[in-house]
Amino acid sequence: MNNQMVNYTYDGSFEGLLSAIYDSYYRHEIPLNILPEGMIQVGIFNNDYSVQTDMEKFDKVYNSIREKISPIALRNIYYVYVSEWANKEYIIYKYLRLGFKLGRDVDRFITDDSVLKVRIISRKVTSECHRFLGLVRFKLMDGDYYYASLEPDNNIISLLALHFSKRLSDQRWVIHDLKRKSAVVYDKEGWFLTSIDKPVKGSLSSDEKGFQSLWKLYFKNIAIKSRKNPGLQKQHMPVRYWAHLVEME
């Protein structure tokens, strides 16, 4: 094993990250760190290695994780990847190194720091994703498509897309992450990720304005004054999400 202090940089994609895992194995190196391009701090004793995203390498690592560790491990590392956790790439790297030795038993070794962190982070992302399944508010826009803006703590729009592409498969829609300036676009046949720098300024459809009025009226009248519990409401629907909820406008 090469003991040189080498920083790996990649393009920030999941495909690039698994390409880095592949390269570290075949270069017989333990990276000092794995970070997106532009995030590496220059050190006089360090070398940098720029990983080139390679779909063949990605497929090999992807399939190896699923077959030699488990599909759950594959899902969990993707959830860690979409998190905003510091050093998430290195946590995934250490987890996979152990996973390829232990197989599907790896998730039982919670005394290992990387296994414990993968478990904690994936649960946090799962929790936020589940919460947003109930908090995404689509608006019908002129042009006959639905638009929803949000600002989640983690980069979960690809996970939301998997859900809504089944639930709203007969509609065109956009889920826009304002914090990361990215969006999922669905066109009734499939979805893709793209960049959108600014909030969409299109006009609401005439029907949508009526729907929003009815929804606000329903939200106001369904509440039982004697049973109001603002603390519990904020626990299930944190204030930082309210800016994108029609009923809180």
GROMACS .gro file of C-alpha atoms in nm:
model
  249
    1MET     CA    1   0.000   0.000   0.000
    2ASN     CA    2   0.129   0.343  -0.100
    3ASN     CA    3   0.172   0.558   0.212
    4GLN     CA    4   0.206   0.889   0.030
    5MET     CA    5  -0.026   1.165   0.157
    6VAL     CA    6  -0.255   1.204  -0.142
    7ASN     CA    7  -0.570   1.415  -0.154
    8TYR     CA    8  -0.831   1.292  -0.400
    9THR     CA    9  -1.051   1.545  -0.575
   10TYR     CA   10  -1.360   1.455  -0.774
   11ASP     CA   11  -1.633   1.641  -0.964
   12GLY     CA   12  -1.887   1.626  -0.680
   13SER     CA   13  -2.108   1.361  -0.843
   14PHE     CA   14  -2.196   1.025  -0.691
   15GLU     CA   15  -2.048   0.864  -1.002
   16GLY     CA   16  -1.727   1.057  -0.944
   17LEU     CA   17  -1.711   0.953  -0.580
   18LEU     CA   18  -1.739   0.581  -0.661
   19SER     CA   19  -1.479   0.630  -0.936
   20ALA     CA   20  -1.250   0.766  -0.663
   21ILE     CA   21  -1.315   0.456  -0.451
   22TYR     CA   22  -1.221   0.242  -0.752
   23ASP     CA   23  -0.901   0.436  -0.821
   24SER     CA   24  -0.786   0.424  -0.458
   25TYR     CA   25  -0.810   0.045  -0.465
   26TYR     CA   26  -0.622  -0.004  -0.791
   27ARG     CA   27  -0.363   0.266  -0.712
   28HIS     CA   28  -0.302   0.090  -0.376
   29GLU     CA   29  -0.347   0.417  -0.191
   30ILE     CA   30  -0.527   0.528   0.122
   31PRO     CA   31  -0.635   0.885   0.039
   32LEU     CA   32  -0.561   1.152   0.295
   33ASN     CA   33  -0.898   1.295   0.203
   34ILE     CA   34  -1.160   1.286  -0.073
   35LEU     CA   35  -1.323   1.619  -0.153
   36PRO     CA   36  -1.503   1.795  -0.439
   37GLU     CA   37  -1.281   2.000  -0.668
   38GLY     CA   38  -1.194   2.338  -0.518
   39MET     CA   39  -1.230   2.222  -0.158
   40ILE     CA   40  -0.876   2.094  -0.103
   41GLN     CA   41  -0.644   2.303   0.116
   42VAL     CA   42  -0.289   2.312  -0.016
   43GLY     CA   43  -0.032   2.141   0.208
   44ILE     CA   44   0.342   2.135   0.142
   45PHE     CA   45   0.366   1.759   0.208
   46ASN     CA   46   0.051   1.662   0.022
   47ASN     CA   47  -0.008   1.554  -0.336
   48ASP     CA   48  -0.338   1.592  -0.515
   49TYR     CA   49  -0.492   1.335  -0.747
   50SER     CA   50  -0.778   1.448  -0.968
   51VAL     CA   51  -1.026   1.165  -1.022
   52GLN     CA   52  -1.186   1.141  -1.365
   53THR     CA   53  -1.544   1.023  -1.346
   54ASP     CA   54  -1.566   0.695  -1.532
   55MET     CA   55  -1.904   0.521  -1.570
   56GLU     CA   56  -1.743   0.179  -1.613
   57LYS     CA   57  -1.559   0.219  -1.283
   58PHE     CA   58  -1.875   0.356  -1.123
   59ASP     CA   59  -2.080   0.056  -1.238
   60LYS     CA   60  -1.821  -0.190  -1.104
   61VAL     CA   61  -1.813  -0.031  -0.758
   62TYR     CA   62  -2.191   0.020  -0.752
   63ASN     CA   63  -2.259  -0.345  -0.835
   64SER     CA   64  -1.989  -0.468  -0.597
   65ILE     CA   65  -2.145  -0.279  -0.306
   66ARG     CA   66  -2.487  -0.424  -0.385
   67GLU     CA   67  -2.364  -0.780  -0.431
   68LYS     CA   68  -2.073  -0.808  -0.184
   69ILE     CA   69  -2.212  -0.591   0.096
   70SER     CA   70  -2.586  -0.530   0.058
   71PRO     CA   71  -2.849  -0.317  -0.120
   72ILE     CA   72  -2.914  -0.147   0.215
   73ALA     CA   73  -2.547  -0.045   0.237
   74LEU     CA   74  -2.574   0.100  -0.114
   75ARG     CA   75  -2.882   0.299  -0.017
   76ASN     CA   76  -2.722   0.421   0.306
   77ILE     CA   77  -2.406   0.552   0.142
   78TYR     CA   78  -2.616   0.738  -0.115
   79TYR     CA   79  -2.806   0.901   0.170
   80VAL     CA   80  -2.472   0.999   0.328
   81TYR     CA   81  -2.359   1.136  -0.009
   82VAL     CA   82  -2.663   1.369  -0.036
   83SER     CA   83  -2.614   1.490   0.322
   84GLU     CA   84  -2.427   1.807   0.417
   85TRP     CA   85  -2.211   1.622   0.671
   86ALA     CA   86  -1.846   1.730   0.684
   87ASN     CA   87  -1.600   1.473   0.543
   88LYS     CA   88  -1.888   1.259   0.417
   89GLU     CA   89  -1.677   1.124   0.130
   90TYR     CA   90  -1.412   0.991   0.368
   91ILE     CA   91  -1.677   0.840   0.594
   92ILE     CA   92  -1.815   0.654   0.291
   93TYR     CA   93  -1.464   0.546   0.188
   94LYS     CA   94  -1.382   0.402   0.533
   95TYR     CA   95  -1.725   0.236   0.556
   96LEU     CA   96  -1.682   0.067   0.217
   97ARG     CA   97  -1.328  -0.051   0.296
   98LEU     CA   98  -1.466  -0.226   0.604
   99GLY     CA   99  -1.774  -0.341   0.414
  100PHE     CA  100  -1.573  -0.517   0.145
  101LYS     CA  101  -1.397  -0.714   0.423
  102LEU     CA  102  -1.704  -0.799   0.632
  103GLY     CA  103  -1.981  -0.818   0.373
  104ARG     CA  104  -2.337  -0.762   0.486
  105ASP     CA  105  -2.230  -0.795   0.853
  106VAL     CA  106  -2.063  -0.454   0.835
  107ASP     CA  107  -2.370  -0.274   0.971
  108ARG     CA  108  -2.344  -0.476   1.294
  109PHE     CA  109  -2.007  -0.315   1.379
  110ILE     CA  110  -2.147   0.006   1.522
  111THR     CA  111  -1.837   0.041   1.742
  112ASP     CA  112  -1.658   0.139   1.422
  113ASP     CA  113  -1.676   0.515   1.378
  114SER     CA  114  -1.757   0.504   1.005
  115VAL     CA  115  -2.035   0.246   1.050
  116LEU     CA  116  -2.191   0.448   1.331
  117LYS     CA  117  -2.176   0.771   1.132
  118VAL     CA  118  -2.327   0.611   0.820
  119ARG     CA  119  -2.612   0.486   1.036
  120ILE     CA  120  -2.668   0.825   1.204
  121ILE     CA  121  -2.643   1.032   0.886
  122SER     CA  122  -2.862   0.804   0.675
  123ARG     CA  123  -3.130   0.817   0.946
  124LYS     CA  124  -3.119   1.197   0.954
  125VAL     CA  125  -3.154   1.216   0.575
  126THR     CA  126  -3.431   0.957   0.576
  127SER     CA  127  -3.616   1.158   0.840
  128GLU     CA  128  -3.589   1.483   0.645
  129CYS     CA  129  -3.693   1.317   0.322
  130HIS     CA  130  -3.996   1.162   0.490
  131ARG     CA  131  -4.087   1.500   0.637
  132PHE     CA  132  -4.067   1.671   0.298
  133LEU     CA  133  -4.297   1.417   0.136
  134GLY     CA  134  -4.564   1.595   0.337
  135LEU     CA  135  -4.427   1.948   0.301
  136VAL     CA  136  -4.374   1.983  -0.074
  137ARG     CA  137  -4.637   2.229  -0.203
  138PHE     CA  138  -4.683   2.213  -0.578
  139LYS     CA  139  -4.836   2.513  -0.752
  140LEU     CA  140  -5.007   2.485  -1.090
  141MET     CA  141  -4.840   2.736  -1.319
  142ASP     CA  142  -4.936   2.891  -1.649
  143GLY     CA  143  -4.803   2.647  -1.905
  144ASP     CA  144  -4.969   2.351  -1.733
  145TYR     CA  145  -4.689   2.234  -1.509
  146TYR     CA  146  -4.649   2.213  -1.133
  147TYR     CA  147  -4.371   2.396  -0.948
  148ALA     CA  148  -4.252   2.354  -0.589
  149SER     CA  149  -3.968   2.540  -0.419
  150LEU     CA  150  -3.796   2.430  -0.100
  151GLU     CA  151  -3.476   2.470   0.103
  152PRO     CA  152  -3.399   2.140   0.274
  153ASP     CA  153  -3.103   2.090   0.507
  154ASN     CA  154  -2.970   1.810   0.284
  155ASN     CA  155  -2.956   1.767  -0.092
  156ILE     CA  156  -3.262   1.541  -0.106
  157ILE     CA  157  -3.440   1.644  -0.427
  158SER     CA  158  -3.325   1.329  -0.610
  159LEU     CA  159  -3.486   1.121  -0.333
  160LEU     CA  160  -3.806   1.324  -0.358
  161ALA     CA  161  -3.802   1.273  -0.735
  162LEU     CA  162  -3.812   0.896  -0.692
  163HIS     CA  163  -4.132   0.932  -0.489
  164PHE     CA  164  -4.313   1.194  -0.695
  165SER     CA  165  -4.226   1.036  -1.031
  166LYS     CA  166  -4.451   0.748  -0.920
  167ARG     CA  167  -4.711   0.954  -0.735
  168LEU     CA  168  -4.752   1.223  -1.005
  169SER     CA  169  -4.646   1.026  -1.309
  170ASP     CA  170  -4.914   1.183  -1.532
  171GLN     CA  171  -4.814   1.545  -1.466
  172ARG     CA  172  -4.520   1.767  -1.555
  173TRP     CA  173  -4.349   1.917  -1.251
  174VAL     CA  174  -4.040   2.086  -1.115
  175ILE     CA  175  -3.898   2.061  -0.763
  176HIS     CA  176  -3.657   2.350  -0.710
  177ASP     CA  177  -3.396   2.351  -0.430
  178LEU     CA  178  -3.335   2.724  -0.383
  179LYS     CA  179  -3.049   2.672  -0.138
  180ARG     CA  180  -2.840   2.470  -0.386
  181LYS     CA  181  -2.978   2.631  -0.704
  182SER     CA  182  -3.066   2.292  -0.846
  183ALA     CA  183  -3.390   2.133  -0.959
  184VAL     CA  184  -3.552   1.809  -1.059
  185VAL     CA  185  -3.755   1.832  -1.379
  186TYR     CA  186  -4.011   1.563  -1.465
  187ASP     CA  187  -4.171   1.546  -1.814
  188LYS     CA  188  -4.408   1.245  -1.775
  189GLU     CA  189  -4.140   1.010  -1.912
  190GLY     CA  190  -3.853   1.059  -1.670
  191TRP     CA  191  -3.675   1.310  -1.449
  192PHE     CA  192  -3.338   1.477  -1.458
  193LEU     CA  193  -3.135   1.714  -1.244
  194THR     CA  194  -3.047   2.059  -1.366
  195SER     CA  195  -2.930   2.398  -1.240
  196ILE     CA  196  -3.174   2.687  -1.189
  197ASP     CA  197  -3.014   2.998  -1.044
  198LYS     CA  198  -3.324   3.197  -0.950
  199PRO     CA  199  -3.679   3.124  -0.830
  200VAL     CA  200  -3.920   3.069  -1.117
  201LYS     CA  201  -4.119   3.389  -1.180
  202GLY     CA  202  -4.397   3.237  -1.391
  203SER     CA  203  -4.760   3.321  -1.321
  204LEU     CA  204  -4.992   3.097  -1.127
  205SER     CA  205  -5.278   2.948  -1.325
  206SER     CA  206  -5.623   3.088  -1.254
  207ASP     CA  207  -5.727   2.754  -1.103
  208GLU     CA  208  -5.428   2.754  -0.870
  209LYS     CA  209  -5.528   3.084  -0.710
  210GLY     CA  210  -5.865   2.930  -0.623
  211PHE     CA  211  -5.703   2.611  -0.491
  212GLN     CA  212  -5.471   2.813  -0.266
  213SER     CA  213  -5.760   3.014  -0.123
  214LEU     CA  214  -5.950   2.694  -0.047
  215TRP     CA  215  -5.645   2.531   0.111
  216LYS     CA  216  -5.582   2.833   0.337
  217LEU     CA  217  -5.948   2.837   0.437
  218TYR     CA  218  -5.937   2.465   0.513
  219PHE     CA  219  -5.616   2.500   0.716
  220LYS     CA  220  -5.767   2.784   0.917
  221ASN     CA  221  -6.099   2.615   0.988
  222ILE     CA  222  -5.971   2.264   1.057
  223ALA     CA  223  -5.776   2.388   1.359
  224ILE     CA  224  -5.940   2.345   1.700
  225LYS     CA  225  -5.850   2.653   1.904
  226SER     CA  226  -5.857   2.473   2.239
  227ARG     CA  227  -5.612   2.209   2.112
  228LYS     CA  228  -5.358   2.437   1.946
  229ASN     CA  229  -5.002   2.337   2.031
  230PRO     CA  230  -4.752   2.568   1.855
  231GLY     CA  231  -4.455   2.381   2.002
  232LEU     CA  232  -4.566   2.047   1.861
  233GLN     CA  233  -4.651   2.211   1.529
  234LYS     CA  234  -4.298   2.353   1.500
  235GLN     CA  235  -4.152   2.014   1.592
  236HIS     CA  236  -4.327   1.844   1.300
  237MET     CA  237  -4.313   2.145   1.067
  238PRO     CA  238  -3.997   2.347   1.152
  239VAL     CA  239  -4.023   2.724   1.106
  240ARG     CA  240  -3.733   2.725   0.857
  241TYR     CA  241  -3.960   2.543   0.609
  242TRP     CA  242  -4.258   2.778   0.642
  243ALA     CA  243  -4.152   3.017   0.366
  244HIS     CA  244  -4.257   2.760   0.107
  245LEU     CA  245  -4.589   2.653   0.264
  246VAL     CA  246  -4.899   2.809   0.112
  247GLU     CA  247  -5.095   2.780   0.437
  248MET     CA  248  -4.831   2.981   0.626
  249GLU     CA  249  -4.828   3.275   0.386
   0.00000   0.00000   0.00000
